[in-house]
């Protein structure tokens, strides 16, 4: 019941949104996971940008990370939740790690961005663009704003703790 990125169509008609999904970052975080679960429970069409994560010697895929999170909420709420479209990406990579095909898919499938990704490091912050949390909280937000502009989004929400 996952909709991994390999099953997505990446060439919808130009200049026309084929659907109106919400594009979300930060869906694996403490606040973002709760927001995503509530959006899914409400039946809101969503796509999430998530990175794969190393866990010991193995890698947990972006889609598996989202599935695990939503499965936890399903256990609490005793219901089955729909799954968002999962797009493998990274806030710190050029163009969020998204190729032109994925950007076109986002451009034609989503009409709203909710940026909830953040680094919650409690170490003293350095304003160097190479250090956390500056890299994620400033550089990542700028990258998502650039994406929103390139894709022609008219609405953009940023959540900060």
PDB file of C-alpha atoms in Angstrom:
ATOM      1  CA  UNK A   1       0.000   0.000   0.000  1.00  0.00           C
ATOM      2  CA  UNK A   2       2.978   2.333  -0.418  1.00  0.00           C
ATOM      3  CA  UNK A   3       3.221   4.571  -3.429  1.00  0.00           C
ATOM      4  CA  UNK A   4       6.996   4.614  -3.976  1.00  0.00           C
ATOM      5  CA  UNK A   5       8.503   7.052  -6.410  1.00  0.00           C
ATOM      6  CA  UNK A   6       9.107   4.316  -8.982  1.00  0.00           C
ATOM      7  CA  UNK A   7       5.344   4.023  -9.506  1.00  0.00           C
ATOM      8  CA  UNK A   8       4.822   7.763 -10.088  1.00  0.00           C
ATOM      9  CA  UNK A   9       4.303   9.227 -13.507  1.00  0.00           C
ATOM     10  CA  UNK A  10       6.806  12.004 -14.076  1.00  0.00           C
ATOM     11  CA  UNK A  11       5.542  13.501 -17.346  1.00  0.00           C
ATOM     12  CA  UNK A  12       2.073  15.001 -16.793  1.00  0.00           C
ATOM     13  CA  UNK A  13       0.689  17.588 -19.239  1.00  0.00           C
ATOM     14  CA  UNK A  14       2.581  20.897 -19.260  1.00  0.00           C
ATOM     15  CA  UNK A  15       1.077  24.053 -17.725  1.00  0.00           C
ATOM     16  CA  UNK A  16      -1.715  22.138 -16.049  1.00  0.00           C
ATOM     17  CA  UNK A  17      -1.792  20.626 -12.582  1.00  0.00           C
ATOM     18  CA  UNK A  18      -3.116  17.100 -12.823  1.00  0.00           C
ATOM     19  CA  UNK A  19      -4.021  17.124  -9.125  1.00  0.00           C
ATOM     20  CA  UNK A  20      -3.699  19.390  -6.110  1.00  0.00           C
ATOM     21  CA  UNK A  21      -1.562  17.588  -3.556  1.00  0.00           C
ATOM     22  CA  UNK A  22       0.245  19.175  -0.631  1.00  0.00           C
ATOM     23  CA  UNK A  23       4.038  18.803  -0.844  1.00  0.00           C
ATOM     24  CA  UNK A  24       5.627  18.361   2.582  1.00  0.00           C
ATOM     25  CA  UNK A  25       9.152  18.270   3.995  1.00  0.00           C
ATOM     26  CA  UNK A  26       9.998  17.148   7.521  1.00  0.00           C
ATOM     27  CA  UNK A  27       7.465  14.301   7.529  1.00  0.00           C
ATOM     28  CA  UNK A  28       9.825  12.037   9.495  1.00  0.00           C
ATOM     29  CA  UNK A  29      10.358  14.518  12.328  1.00  0.00           C
ATOM     30  CA  UNK A  30       8.558  14.709  15.652  1.00  0.00           C
ATOM     31  CA  UNK A  31       6.061  17.400  14.640  1.00  0.00           C
ATOM     32  CA  UNK A  32       6.009  16.626  10.910  1.00  0.00           C
ATOM     33  CA  UNK A  33       5.119  12.957  11.438  1.00  0.00           C
ATOM     34  CA  UNK A  34       2.085  13.959  13.523  1.00  0.00           C
ATOM     35  CA  UNK A  35       1.048  16.506  10.910  1.00  0.00           C
ATOM     36  CA  UNK A  36       1.425  13.953   8.113  1.00  0.00           C
ATOM     37  CA  UNK A  37      -0.601  11.319   9.978  1.00  0.00           C
ATOM     38  CA  UNK A  38      -3.418  13.817  10.588  1.00  0.00           C
ATOM     39  CA  UNK A  39      -3.370  14.929   6.954  1.00  0.00           C
ATOM     40  CA  UNK A  40      -3.584  11.299   5.818  1.00  0.00           C
ATOM     41  CA  UNK A  41      -6.387  10.614   8.302  1.00  0.00           C
ATOM     42  CA  UNK A  42      -8.260  13.626   6.914  1.00  0.00           C
ATOM     43  CA  UNK A  43      -7.927  12.312   3.368  1.00  0.00           C
ATOM     44  CA  UNK A  44      -5.716  15.153   2.145  1.00  0.00           C
ATOM     45  CA  UNK A  45      -3.644  14.188  -0.891  1.00  0.00           C
ATOM     46  CA  UNK A  46       0.051  14.524  -0.001  1.00  0.00           C
ATOM     47  CA  UNK A  47       3.511  14.020  -1.426  1.00  0.00           C
ATOM     48  CA  UNK A  48       6.541  14.016   0.872  1.00  0.00           C
ATOM     49  CA  UNK A  49      10.225  14.635   0.193  1.00  0.00           C
ATOM     50  CA  UNK A  50      12.206  12.260   2.410  1.00  0.00           C
ATOM     51  CA  UNK A  51      15.786  11.008   2.388  1.00  0.00           C
ATOM     52  CA  UNK A  52      16.892   7.426   2.811  1.00  0.00           C
ATOM     53  CA  UNK A  53      18.540   6.832   6.198  1.00  0.00           C
ATOM     54  CA  UNK A  54      21.456   4.670   7.231  1.00  0.00           C
ATOM     55  CA  UNK A  55      20.651   2.343  10.090  1.00  0.00           C
ATOM     56  CA  UNK A  56      23.727   0.400  11.100  1.00  0.00           C
ATOM     57  CA  UNK A  57      25.022  -1.336   7.994  1.00  0.00           C
ATOM     58  CA  UNK A  58      21.761  -1.112   6.087  1.00  0.00           C
ATOM     59  CA  UNK A  59      19.748   1.670   4.510  1.00  0.00           C
ATOM     60  CA  UNK A  60      16.099   2.308   5.292  1.00  0.00           C
ATOM     61  CA  UNK A  61      14.378   3.696   2.202  1.00  0.00           C
ATOM     62  CA  UNK A  62      12.393   6.923   2.285  1.00  0.00           C
ATOM     63  CA  UNK A  63       9.190   4.970   1.573  1.00  0.00           C
ATOM     64  CA  UNK A  64       9.878   2.500   4.389  1.00  0.00           C
ATOM     65  CA  UNK A  65      10.525   5.341   6.842  1.00  0.00           C
ATOM     66  CA  UNK A  66       7.136   6.869   6.026  1.00  0.00           C
ATOM     67  CA  UNK A  67       5.407   3.492   6.196  1.00  0.00           C
ATOM     68  CA  UNK A  68       6.858   2.824   9.671  1.00  0.00           C
ATOM     69  CA  UNK A  69       5.710   6.216  10.929  1.00  0.00           C
ATOM     70  CA  UNK A  70       2.178   5.847   9.602  1.00  0.00           C
ATOM     71  CA  UNK A  71       1.969   2.250  10.857  1.00  0.00           C
ATOM     72  CA  UNK A  72       2.644   3.539  14.369  1.00  0.00           C
ATOM     73  CA  UNK A  73      -0.257   5.981  14.105  1.00  0.00           C
ATOM     74  CA  UNK A  74      -2.468   3.235  12.684  1.00  0.00           C
ATOM     75  CA  UNK A  75      -1.788   1.253  15.859  1.00  0.00           C
ATOM     76  CA  UNK A  76      -2.751   4.189  18.071  1.00  0.00           C
ATOM     77  CA  UNK A  77      -5.857   5.095  16.086  1.00  0.00           C
ATOM     78  CA  UNK A  78      -6.935   1.549  15.126  1.00  0.00           C
ATOM     79  CA  UNK A  79      -7.413   2.498  11.493  1.00  0.00           C
ATOM     80  CA  UNK A  80      -5.624   2.150   8.197  1.00  0.00           C
ATOM     81  CA  UNK A  81      -4.150   5.343   6.777  1.00  0.00           C
ATOM     82  CA  UNK A  82      -3.596   6.059   3.105  1.00  0.00           C
ATOM     83  CA  UNK A  83      -0.005   6.652   2.070  1.00  0.00           C
ATOM     84  CA  UNK A  84       1.446   9.769   0.484  1.00  0.00           C
ATOM     85  CA  UNK A  85       3.551   9.772  -2.653  1.00  0.00           C
ATOM     86  CA  UNK A  86       7.109   9.400  -1.373  1.00  0.00           C
ATOM     87  CA  UNK A  87       9.791  11.308  -3.263  1.00  0.00           C
ATOM     88  CA  UNK A  88      13.367  10.465  -2.338  1.00  0.00           C
ATOM     89  CA  UNK A  89      15.267  13.723  -1.876  1.00  0.00           C
ATOM     90  CA  UNK A  90      17.559  15.626   0.455  1.00  0.00           C
ATOM     91  CA  UNK A  91      17.284  19.249   1.606  1.00  0.00           C
ATOM     92  CA  UNK A  92      21.055  19.604   1.527  1.00  0.00           C
ATOM     93  CA  UNK A  93      21.568  18.313  -2.013  1.00  0.00           C
ATOM     94  CA  UNK A  94      21.509  20.480  -5.113  1.00  0.00           C
ATOM     95  CA  UNK A  95      17.879  20.875  -6.282  1.00  0.00           C
ATOM     96  CA  UNK A  96      16.946  18.810  -3.202  1.00  0.00           C
ATOM     97  CA  UNK A  97      18.442  15.834  -5.014  1.00  0.00           C
ATOM     98  CA  UNK A  98      15.565  15.901  -7.497  1.00  0.00           C
ATOM     99  CA  UNK A  99      16.000  15.426 -11.218  1.00  0.00           C
ATOM    100  CA  UNK A 100      14.011  17.310 -13.828  1.00  0.00           C
ATOM    101  CA  UNK A 101      11.440  14.494 -14.110  1.00  0.00           C
ATOM    102  CA  UNK A 102      10.622  14.654 -10.400  1.00  0.00           C
ATOM    103  CA  UNK A 103      10.519  18.442 -10.493  1.00  0.00           C
ATOM    104  CA  UNK A 104       8.034  18.274 -13.372  1.00  0.00           C
ATOM    105  CA  UNK A 105       5.941  15.766 -11.440  1.00  0.00           C
ATOM    106  CA  UNK A 106       5.889  18.087  -8.405  1.00  0.00           C
ATOM    107  CA  UNK A 107       5.144  21.100 -10.606  1.00  0.00           C
ATOM    108  CA  UNK A 108       2.148  19.345 -12.128  1.00  0.00           C
ATOM    109  CA  UNK A 109       0.866  17.425  -9.105  1.00  0.00           C
ATOM    110  CA  UNK A 110       1.236  19.741  -6.113  1.00  0.00           C
ATOM    111  CA  UNK A 111      -0.057  23.215  -5.433  1.00  0.00           C
ATOM    112  CA  UNK A 112       0.930  23.883  -1.825  1.00  0.00           C
ATOM    113  CA  UNK A 113       4.173  23.435   0.144  1.00  0.00           C
ATOM    114  CA  UNK A 114       4.429  22.767   3.877  1.00  0.00           C
ATOM    115  CA  UNK A 115       8.087  23.003   4.926  1.00  0.00           C
ATOM    116  CA  UNK A 116       8.459  21.375   8.316  1.00  0.00           C
ATOM    117  CA  UNK A 117      12.022  20.037   8.123  1.00  0.00           C
ATOM    118  CA  UNK A 118      14.473  21.333  10.704  1.00  0.00           C
ATOM    119  CA  UNK A 119      17.620  20.418  12.560  1.00  0.00           C
ATOM    120  CA  UNK A 120      16.969  20.591  16.287  1.00  0.00           C
ATOM    121  CA  UNK A 121      20.585  20.579  17.379  1.00  0.00           C
ATOM    122  CA  UNK A 122      21.163  22.100  20.797  1.00  0.00           C
ATOM    123  CA  UNK A 123      24.873  22.559  20.233  1.00  0.00           C
ATOM    124  CA  UNK A 124      26.033  26.153  19.877  1.00  0.00           C
ATOM    125  CA  UNK A 125      25.046  27.286  16.404  1.00  0.00           C
ATOM    126  CA  UNK A 126      27.591  28.555  13.970  1.00  0.00           C
ATOM    127  CA  UNK A 127      26.551  30.764  11.086  1.00  0.00           C
ATOM    128  CA  UNK A 128      28.921  28.929   8.803  1.00  0.00           C
ATOM    129  CA  UNK A 129      26.945  27.452   5.924  1.00  0.00           C
ATOM    130  CA  UNK A 130      28.760  24.155   6.536  1.00  0.00           C
ATOM    131  CA  UNK A 131      27.569  23.607  10.139  1.00  0.00           C
ATOM    132  CA  UNK A 132      24.334  22.414  11.682  1.00  0.00           C
ATOM    133  CA  UNK A 133      21.735  23.610  12.385  1.00  0.00           C
ATOM    134  CA  UNK A 134      22.473  26.491  10.007  1.00  0.00           C
ATOM    135  CA  UNK A 135      22.914  24.188   7.004  1.00  0.00           C
ATOM    136  CA  UNK A 136      19.466  22.604   7.334  1.00  0.00           C
ATOM    137  CA  UNK A 137      17.483  25.429   8.890  1.00  0.00           C
ATOM    138  CA  UNK A 138      18.731  28.211   6.629  1.00  0.00           C
ATOM    139  CA  UNK A 139      20.166  26.438   3.584  1.00  0.00           C
ATOM    140  CA  UNK A 140      17.408  23.804   3.501  1.00  0.00           C
ATOM    141  CA  UNK A 141      14.674  26.423   3.821  1.00  0.00           C
ATOM    142  CA  UNK A 142      16.246  28.445   1.011  1.00  0.00           C
ATOM    143  CA  UNK A 143      16.376  25.306  -1.166  1.00  0.00           C
ATOM    144  CA  UNK A 144      12.674  24.606  -0.545  1.00  0.00           C
ATOM    145  CA  UNK A 145      11.779  28.249  -1.265  1.00  0.00           C
ATOM    146  CA  UNK A 146      13.728  27.977  -4.536  1.00  0.00           C
ATOM    147  CA  UNK A 147      11.816  24.787  -5.378  1.00  0.00           C
ATOM    148  CA  UNK A 148       8.497  26.488  -4.633  1.00  0.00           C
ATOM    149  CA  UNK A 149       9.419  29.385  -6.904  1.00  0.00           C
ATOM    150  CA  UNK A 150      10.585  27.112  -9.754  1.00  0.00           C
ATOM    151  CA  UNK A 151       7.391  25.085  -9.507  1.00  0.00           C
ATOM    152  CA  UNK A 152       5.130  28.144  -9.407  1.00  0.00           C
ATOM    153  CA  UNK A 153       3.570  27.532  -5.996  1.00  0.00           C
ATOM    154  CA  UNK A 154       1.381  30.347  -4.778  1.00  0.00           C
ATOM    155  CA  UNK A 155       1.180  29.148  -1.167  1.00  0.00           C
ATOM    156  CA  UNK A 156       4.084  28.165   1.045  1.00  0.00           C
ATOM    157  CA  UNK A 157       4.094  27.482   4.789  1.00  0.00           C
ATOM    158  CA  UNK A 158       7.134  27.166   7.026  1.00  0.00           C
ATOM    159  CA  UNK A 159       6.842  25.640  10.500  1.00  0.00           C
ATOM    160  CA  UNK A 160       9.574  26.426  13.003  1.00  0.00           C
ATOM    161  CA  UNK A 161       9.922  25.275  16.595  1.00  0.00           C
TER     162      UNK A 161
END
